[in-house]
Amino acid sequence: MNHLTHPHSPPNPALQPLQHALSQQLHDARLVLTHLPNSPIQLWLLDAAPLRRAFTDAEVQRIQNEPLYWCFCWASGQVMAQWLLEHPDRVRGKTLLDFGAGSGVVAIAAALAGAARVIACDIDPLARQACVANAAANGVTLEICDNFDTAPKADWIVAADVLYDRANLCWLDRFAQAADEVMVADSRVRDFQHPHYQRLGQAPATTWPDLEESAEFRHVSLYYGHAIRIAATDSH
Ligand SMILES: C[S@@+](CC[C@H](N)C(=O)[O-])C[C@H]1O[C@@H](n2cnc3c(N)ncnc32)[C@H](O)[C@@H]1O
């Protein structure tokens, strides 16, 4: 069966490149519009069914070579989105940049919370397309950007599940230099130490569809960062 004409497949032509990329990796995988648990947000995510079967070596290789992060809603993204929806006063009327937006879940939450301008930034072109499709599914508009260095100036920078590579820890300084306020959510780095960030707490969440990650990755830490330039001025 052609996945694009499956009765439950996405009817929106804008989703076809996303569905195509997914089918290239797993022939039986499809995108389904998925309501996140305890959230008003819905996203085009991977249908969980193919995850229940064994993968061939070739499929494993393809997935590892080109991970399609955007077809999952990562545990950290869910916790950050929930925080934004519960604290709309913190971002209302502000400009917010979601670094490593993936599906766009955090950016969408910020828009729903009343941010004046939301920029979804991702180096992956398919993730940027997913952000557009998912924004439309939630009735919000996002600005899309492929490069943090050329992104518009933001009051807030938020980043969920981007520290999976330790090399990305250097971004913490960059975020705090670029915005007044920063929020980082991560389940991989449990308690990083940084002079401009403080850990606010931890919340349970499960990446969706469920990758059956070990229990240690089902607890998301939230970190709040202050602007580095303000601290430098205060010290004089
Ligand atoms: C694990 S996903 C998290 C997606 C989303 N924030 C969430 O929580 O569901 C990480 C995302 O970060 C993006 N990413 C990694 N390095 C990046 C960089 N230097 N600039 C922008 N995006 C980046 C990847 O392409 C991927 O979409």
GROMACS .gro file of N, CA and C in nm, residues 36-113:
model
  234
   36LEU      N    1  -0.061   1.488   2.247
   36LEU     CA    2   0.032   1.462   2.357
   36LEU      C    3  -0.046   1.443   2.486
   37PRO      N    4   0.000   1.354   2.574
   37PRO     CA    5  -0.071   1.333   2.700
   37PRO      C    6  -0.075   1.461   2.784
   38ASN      N    7  -0.190   1.490   2.840
   38ASN     CA    8  -0.207   1.605   2.931
   38ASN      C    9  -0.163   1.736   2.869
   39SER      N   10  -0.189   1.753   2.741
   39SER     CA   11  -0.143   1.873   2.671
   39SER      C   12  -0.244   1.909   2.562
   40PRO      N   13  -0.259   2.038   2.532
   40PRO     CA   14  -0.347   2.075   2.421
   40PRO      C   15  -0.279   2.059   2.284
   41ILE      N   16  -0.152   2.019   2.285
   41ILE     CA   17  -0.073   2.017   2.161
   41ILE      C   18  -0.087   1.883   2.090
   42GLN      N   19  -0.100   1.891   1.957
   42GLN     CA   20  -0.098   1.770   1.874
   42GLN      C   21   0.014   1.783   1.771
   43LEU      N   22   0.077   1.672   1.743
   43LEU     CA   23   0.194   1.673   1.655
   43LEU      C   24   0.187   1.556   1.557
   44TRP      N   25   0.246   1.577   1.439
   44TRP     CA   26   0.264   1.466   1.345
   44TRP      C   27   0.386   1.387   1.391
   45LEU      N   28   0.361   1.269   1.447
   45LEU     CA   29   0.470   1.186   1.502
   45LEU      C   30   0.465   1.047   1.439
   46LEU      N   31   0.573   0.975   1.460
   46LEU     CA   32   0.582   0.837   1.413
   46LEU      C   33   0.476   0.752   1.483
   47ASP      N   34   0.400   0.677   1.403
   47ASP     CA   35   0.308   0.579   1.461
   47ASP      C   36   0.391   0.472   1.532
   48ALA      N   37   0.349   0.435   1.652
   48ALA     CA   38   0.432   0.346   1.735
   48ALA      C   39   0.442   0.204   1.681
   49ALA      N   40   0.351   0.162   1.593
   49ALA     CA   41   0.343   0.020   1.554
   49ALA      C   42   0.477  -0.038   1.506
   50PRO      N   43   0.553   0.027   1.414
   50PRO     CA   44   0.676  -0.036   1.366
   50PRO      C   45   0.782  -0.052   1.475
   51LEU      N   46   0.770   0.024   1.584
   51LEU     CA   47   0.870   0.013   1.690
   51LEU      C   48   0.857  -0.119   1.766
   52ARG      N   49   0.744  -0.187   1.745
   52ARG     CA   50   0.721  -0.311   1.820
   52ARG      C   51   0.780  -0.433   1.750
   53ARG      N   52   0.832  -0.414   1.630
   53ARG     CA   53   0.892  -0.529   1.560
   53ARG      C   54   1.045  -0.515   1.561
   54ALA      N   55   1.113  -0.628   1.529
   54ALA     CA   56   1.259  -0.624   1.521
   54ALA      C   57   1.301  -0.549   1.394
   55PHE      N   58   1.407  -0.472   1.404
   55PHE     CA   59   1.459  -0.401   1.287
   55PHE      C   60   1.565  -0.485   1.219
   56THR      N   61   1.573  -0.472   1.087
   56THR     CA   62   1.682  -0.537   1.014
   56THR      C   63   1.810  -0.457   1.037
   57ASP      N   64   1.924  -0.519   1.008
   57ASP     CA   65   2.052  -0.447   1.023
   57ASP      C   66   2.054  -0.322   0.935
   58ALA      N   67   1.998  -0.336   0.815
   58ALA     CA   68   1.998  -0.222   0.723
   58ALA      C   69   1.914  -0.107   0.780
   59GLU      N   70   1.802  -0.142   0.842
   59GLU     CA   71   1.718  -0.036   0.901
   59GLU      C   72   1.789   0.032   1.017
   60VAL      N   73   1.855  -0.048   1.100
   60VAL     CA   74   1.929   0.010   1.213
   60VAL      C   75   2.035   0.107   1.161
   61GLN      N   76   2.104   0.063   1.057
   61GLN     CA   77   2.208   0.146   0.999
   61GLN      C   78   2.152   0.278   0.947
   62ARG      N   79   2.039   0.271   0.879
   62ARG     CA   80   1.978   0.393   0.824
   62ARG      C   81   1.934   0.487   0.936
   63ILE      N   82   1.876   0.430   1.040
   63ILE     CA   83   1.828   0.513   1.152
   63ILE      C   84   1.946   0.582   1.221
   64GLN      N   85   2.056   0.505   1.238
   64GLN     CA   86   2.172   0.563   1.305
   64GLN      C   87   2.241   0.668   1.219
   65ASN      N   88   2.241   0.644   1.089
   65ASN     CA   89   2.310   0.738   1.000
   65ASN      C   90   2.237   0.871   0.992
   66GLU      N   91   2.105   0.865   0.999
   66GLU     CA   92   2.027   0.988   0.981
   66GLU      C   93   1.907   0.986   1.076
   67PRO      N   94   1.931   1.013   1.205
   67PRO     CA   95   1.819   1.006   1.300
   67PRO      C   96   1.712   1.110   1.268
   68LEU      N   97   1.588   1.066   1.263
   68LEU     CA   98   1.477   1.158   1.235
   68LEU      C   99   1.418   1.203   1.369
   69TYR      N  100   1.490   1.295   1.433
   69TYR     CA  101   1.450   1.339   1.568
   69TYR      C  102   1.310   1.399   1.568
   70TRP      N  103   1.274   1.463   1.458
   70TRP     CA  104   1.149   1.540   1.452
   70TRP      C  105   1.023   1.455   1.457
   71CYS      N  106   1.035   1.322   1.432
   71CYS     CA  107   0.913   1.242   1.437
   71CYS      C  108   0.889   1.182   1.575
   72PHE      N  109   0.968   1.227   1.673
   72PHE     CA  110   0.943   1.196   1.814
   72PHE      C  111   0.921   1.326   1.890
   73CYS      N  112   0.842   1.319   1.994
   73CYS     CA  113   0.837   1.431   2.087
   73CYS      C  114   0.915   1.387   2.210
   74TRP      N  115   1.031   1.447   2.230
   74TRP     CA  116   1.125   1.401   2.332
   74TRP      C  117   1.075   1.441   2.471
   75ALA      N  118   1.111   1.358   2.568
   75ALA     CA  119   1.064   1.382   2.705
   75ALA      C  120   1.094   1.526   2.749
   76SER      N  121   1.211   1.574   2.717
   76SER     CA  122   1.250   1.710   2.760
   76SER      C  123   1.161   1.815   2.694
   77GLY      N  124   1.127   1.793   2.568
   77GLY     CA  125   1.039   1.887   2.499
   77GLY      C  126   0.902   1.894   2.563
   78GLN      N  127   0.854   1.778   2.605
   78GLN     CA  128   0.721   1.776   2.670
   78GLN      C  129   0.723   1.853   2.802
   79VAL      N  130   0.828   1.833   2.880
   79VAL     CA  131   0.835   1.901   3.010
   79VAL      C  132   0.850   2.053   2.991
   80MET      N  133   0.933   2.091   2.895
   80MET     CA  134   0.950   2.235   2.870
   80MET      C  135   0.820   2.297   2.818
   81ALA      N  136   0.752   2.226   2.727
   81ALA     CA  137   0.625   2.278   2.674
   81ALA      C  138   0.524   2.296   2.787
   82GLN      N  139   0.519   2.198   2.875
   82GLN     CA  140   0.425   2.206   2.988
   82GLN      C  141   0.458   2.325   3.077
   83TRP      N  142   0.587   2.346   3.101
   83TRP     CA  143   0.629   2.460   3.185
   83TRP      C  144   0.582   2.592   3.122
   84LEU      N  145   0.600   2.605   2.992
   84LEU     CA  146   0.559   2.729   2.924
   84LEU      C  147   0.408   2.748   2.932
   85LEU      N  148   0.334   2.640   2.913
   85LEU     CA  149   0.187   2.651   2.918
   85LEU      C  150   0.139   2.686   3.059
   86GLU      N  151   0.216   2.644   3.160
   86GLU     CA  152   0.177   2.673   3.298
   86GLU      C  153   0.228   2.809   3.346
   87HIS      N  154   0.320   2.870   3.271
   87HIS     CA  155   0.376   3.000   3.310
   87HIS      C  156   0.369   3.100   3.195
   88PRO      N  157   0.249   3.122   3.140
   88PRO     CA  158   0.239   3.210   3.023
   88PRO      C  159   0.286   3.352   3.052
   89ASP      N  160   0.274   3.394   3.177
   89ASP     CA  161   0.318   3.530   3.215
   89ASP      C  162   0.467   3.550   3.189
   90ARG      N  163   0.545   3.443   3.189
   90ARG     CA  164   0.690   3.457   3.171
   90ARG      C  165   0.728   3.490   3.026
   91VAL      N  166   0.644   3.453   2.931
   91VAL     CA  167   0.683   3.472   2.791
   91VAL      C  168   0.583   3.557   2.711
   92ARG      N  169   0.471   3.593   2.775
   92ARG     CA  170   0.369   3.668   2.702
   92ARG      C  171   0.429   3.797   2.646
   93GLY      N  172   0.408   3.819   2.516
   93GLY     CA  173   0.455   3.941   2.451
   93GLY      C  174   0.603   3.941   2.418
   94LYS      N  175   0.674   3.836   2.453
   94LYS     CA  176   0.819   3.830   2.431
   94LYS      C  177   0.854   3.757   2.300
   95THR      N  178   0.980   3.776   2.259
   95THR     CA  179   1.033   3.698   2.147
   95THR      C  180   1.111   3.580   2.203
   96LEU      N  181   1.083   3.462   2.151
   96LEU     CA  182   1.144   3.339   2.204
   96LEU      C  183   1.202   3.258   2.090
   97LEU      N  184   1.322   3.207   2.111
   97LEU     CA  185   1.385   3.119   2.011
   97LEU      C  186   1.397   2.979   2.069
   98ASP      N  187   1.346   2.881   1.996
   98ASP     CA  188   1.355   2.740   2.035
   98ASP      C  189   1.470   2.678   1.958
   99PHE      N  190   1.581   2.654   2.029
   99PHE     CA  191   1.701   2.597   1.966
   99PHE      C  192   1.689   2.445   1.961
  100GLY      N  193   1.712   2.387   1.843
  100GLY     CA  194   1.696   2.241   1.828
  100GLY      C  195   1.550   2.204   1.839
  101ALA      N  196   1.467   2.273   1.760
  101ALA     CA  197   1.321   2.266   1.777
  101ALA      C  198   1.263   2.128   1.747
  102GLY      N  199   1.324   2.049   1.659
  102GLY     CA  200   1.272   1.915   1.627
  102GLY      C  201   1.131   1.924   1.571
  103SER      N  202   1.036   1.864   1.641
  103SER     CA  203   0.895   1.869   1.598
  103SER      C  204   0.836   2.008   1.615
  104GLY      N  205   0.901   2.091   1.697
  104GLY     CA  206   0.849   2.225   1.724
  104GLY      C  207   0.763   2.231   1.849
  105VAL      N  208   0.762   2.124   1.928
  105VAL     CA  209   0.670   2.119   2.043
  105VAL      C  210   0.688   2.237   2.138
  106VAL      N  211   0.811   2.274   2.166
  106VAL     CA  212   0.835   2.383   2.262
  106VAL      C  213   0.795   2.517   2.200
  107ALA      N  214   0.832   2.536   2.075
  107ALA     CA  215   0.796   2.660   2.006
  107ALA      C  216   0.645   2.677   2.000
  108ILE      N  217   0.575   2.569   1.972
  108ILE     CA  218   0.428   2.574   1.966
  108ILE      C  219   0.371   2.610   2.103
  109ALA      N  220   0.425   2.551   2.208
  109ALA     CA  221   0.378   2.583   2.344
  109ALA      C  222   0.400   2.732   2.374
  110ALA      N  223   0.513   2.784   2.331
  110ALA     CA  224   0.542   2.926   2.356
  110ALA      C  225   0.441   3.015   2.283
  111ALA      N  226   0.410   2.977   2.159
  111ALA     CA  227   0.311   3.055   2.083
  111ALA      C  228   0.174   3.047   2.150
  112LEU      N  229   0.136   2.927   2.196
  112LEU     CA  230   0.007   2.912   2.264
  112LEU      C  231   0.006   2.989   2.396
  113ALA      N  232   0.122   3.003   2.457
  113ALA     CA  233   0.132   3.074   2.585
  113ALA      C  234   0.128   3.226   2.566
   0.00000   0.00000   0.00000
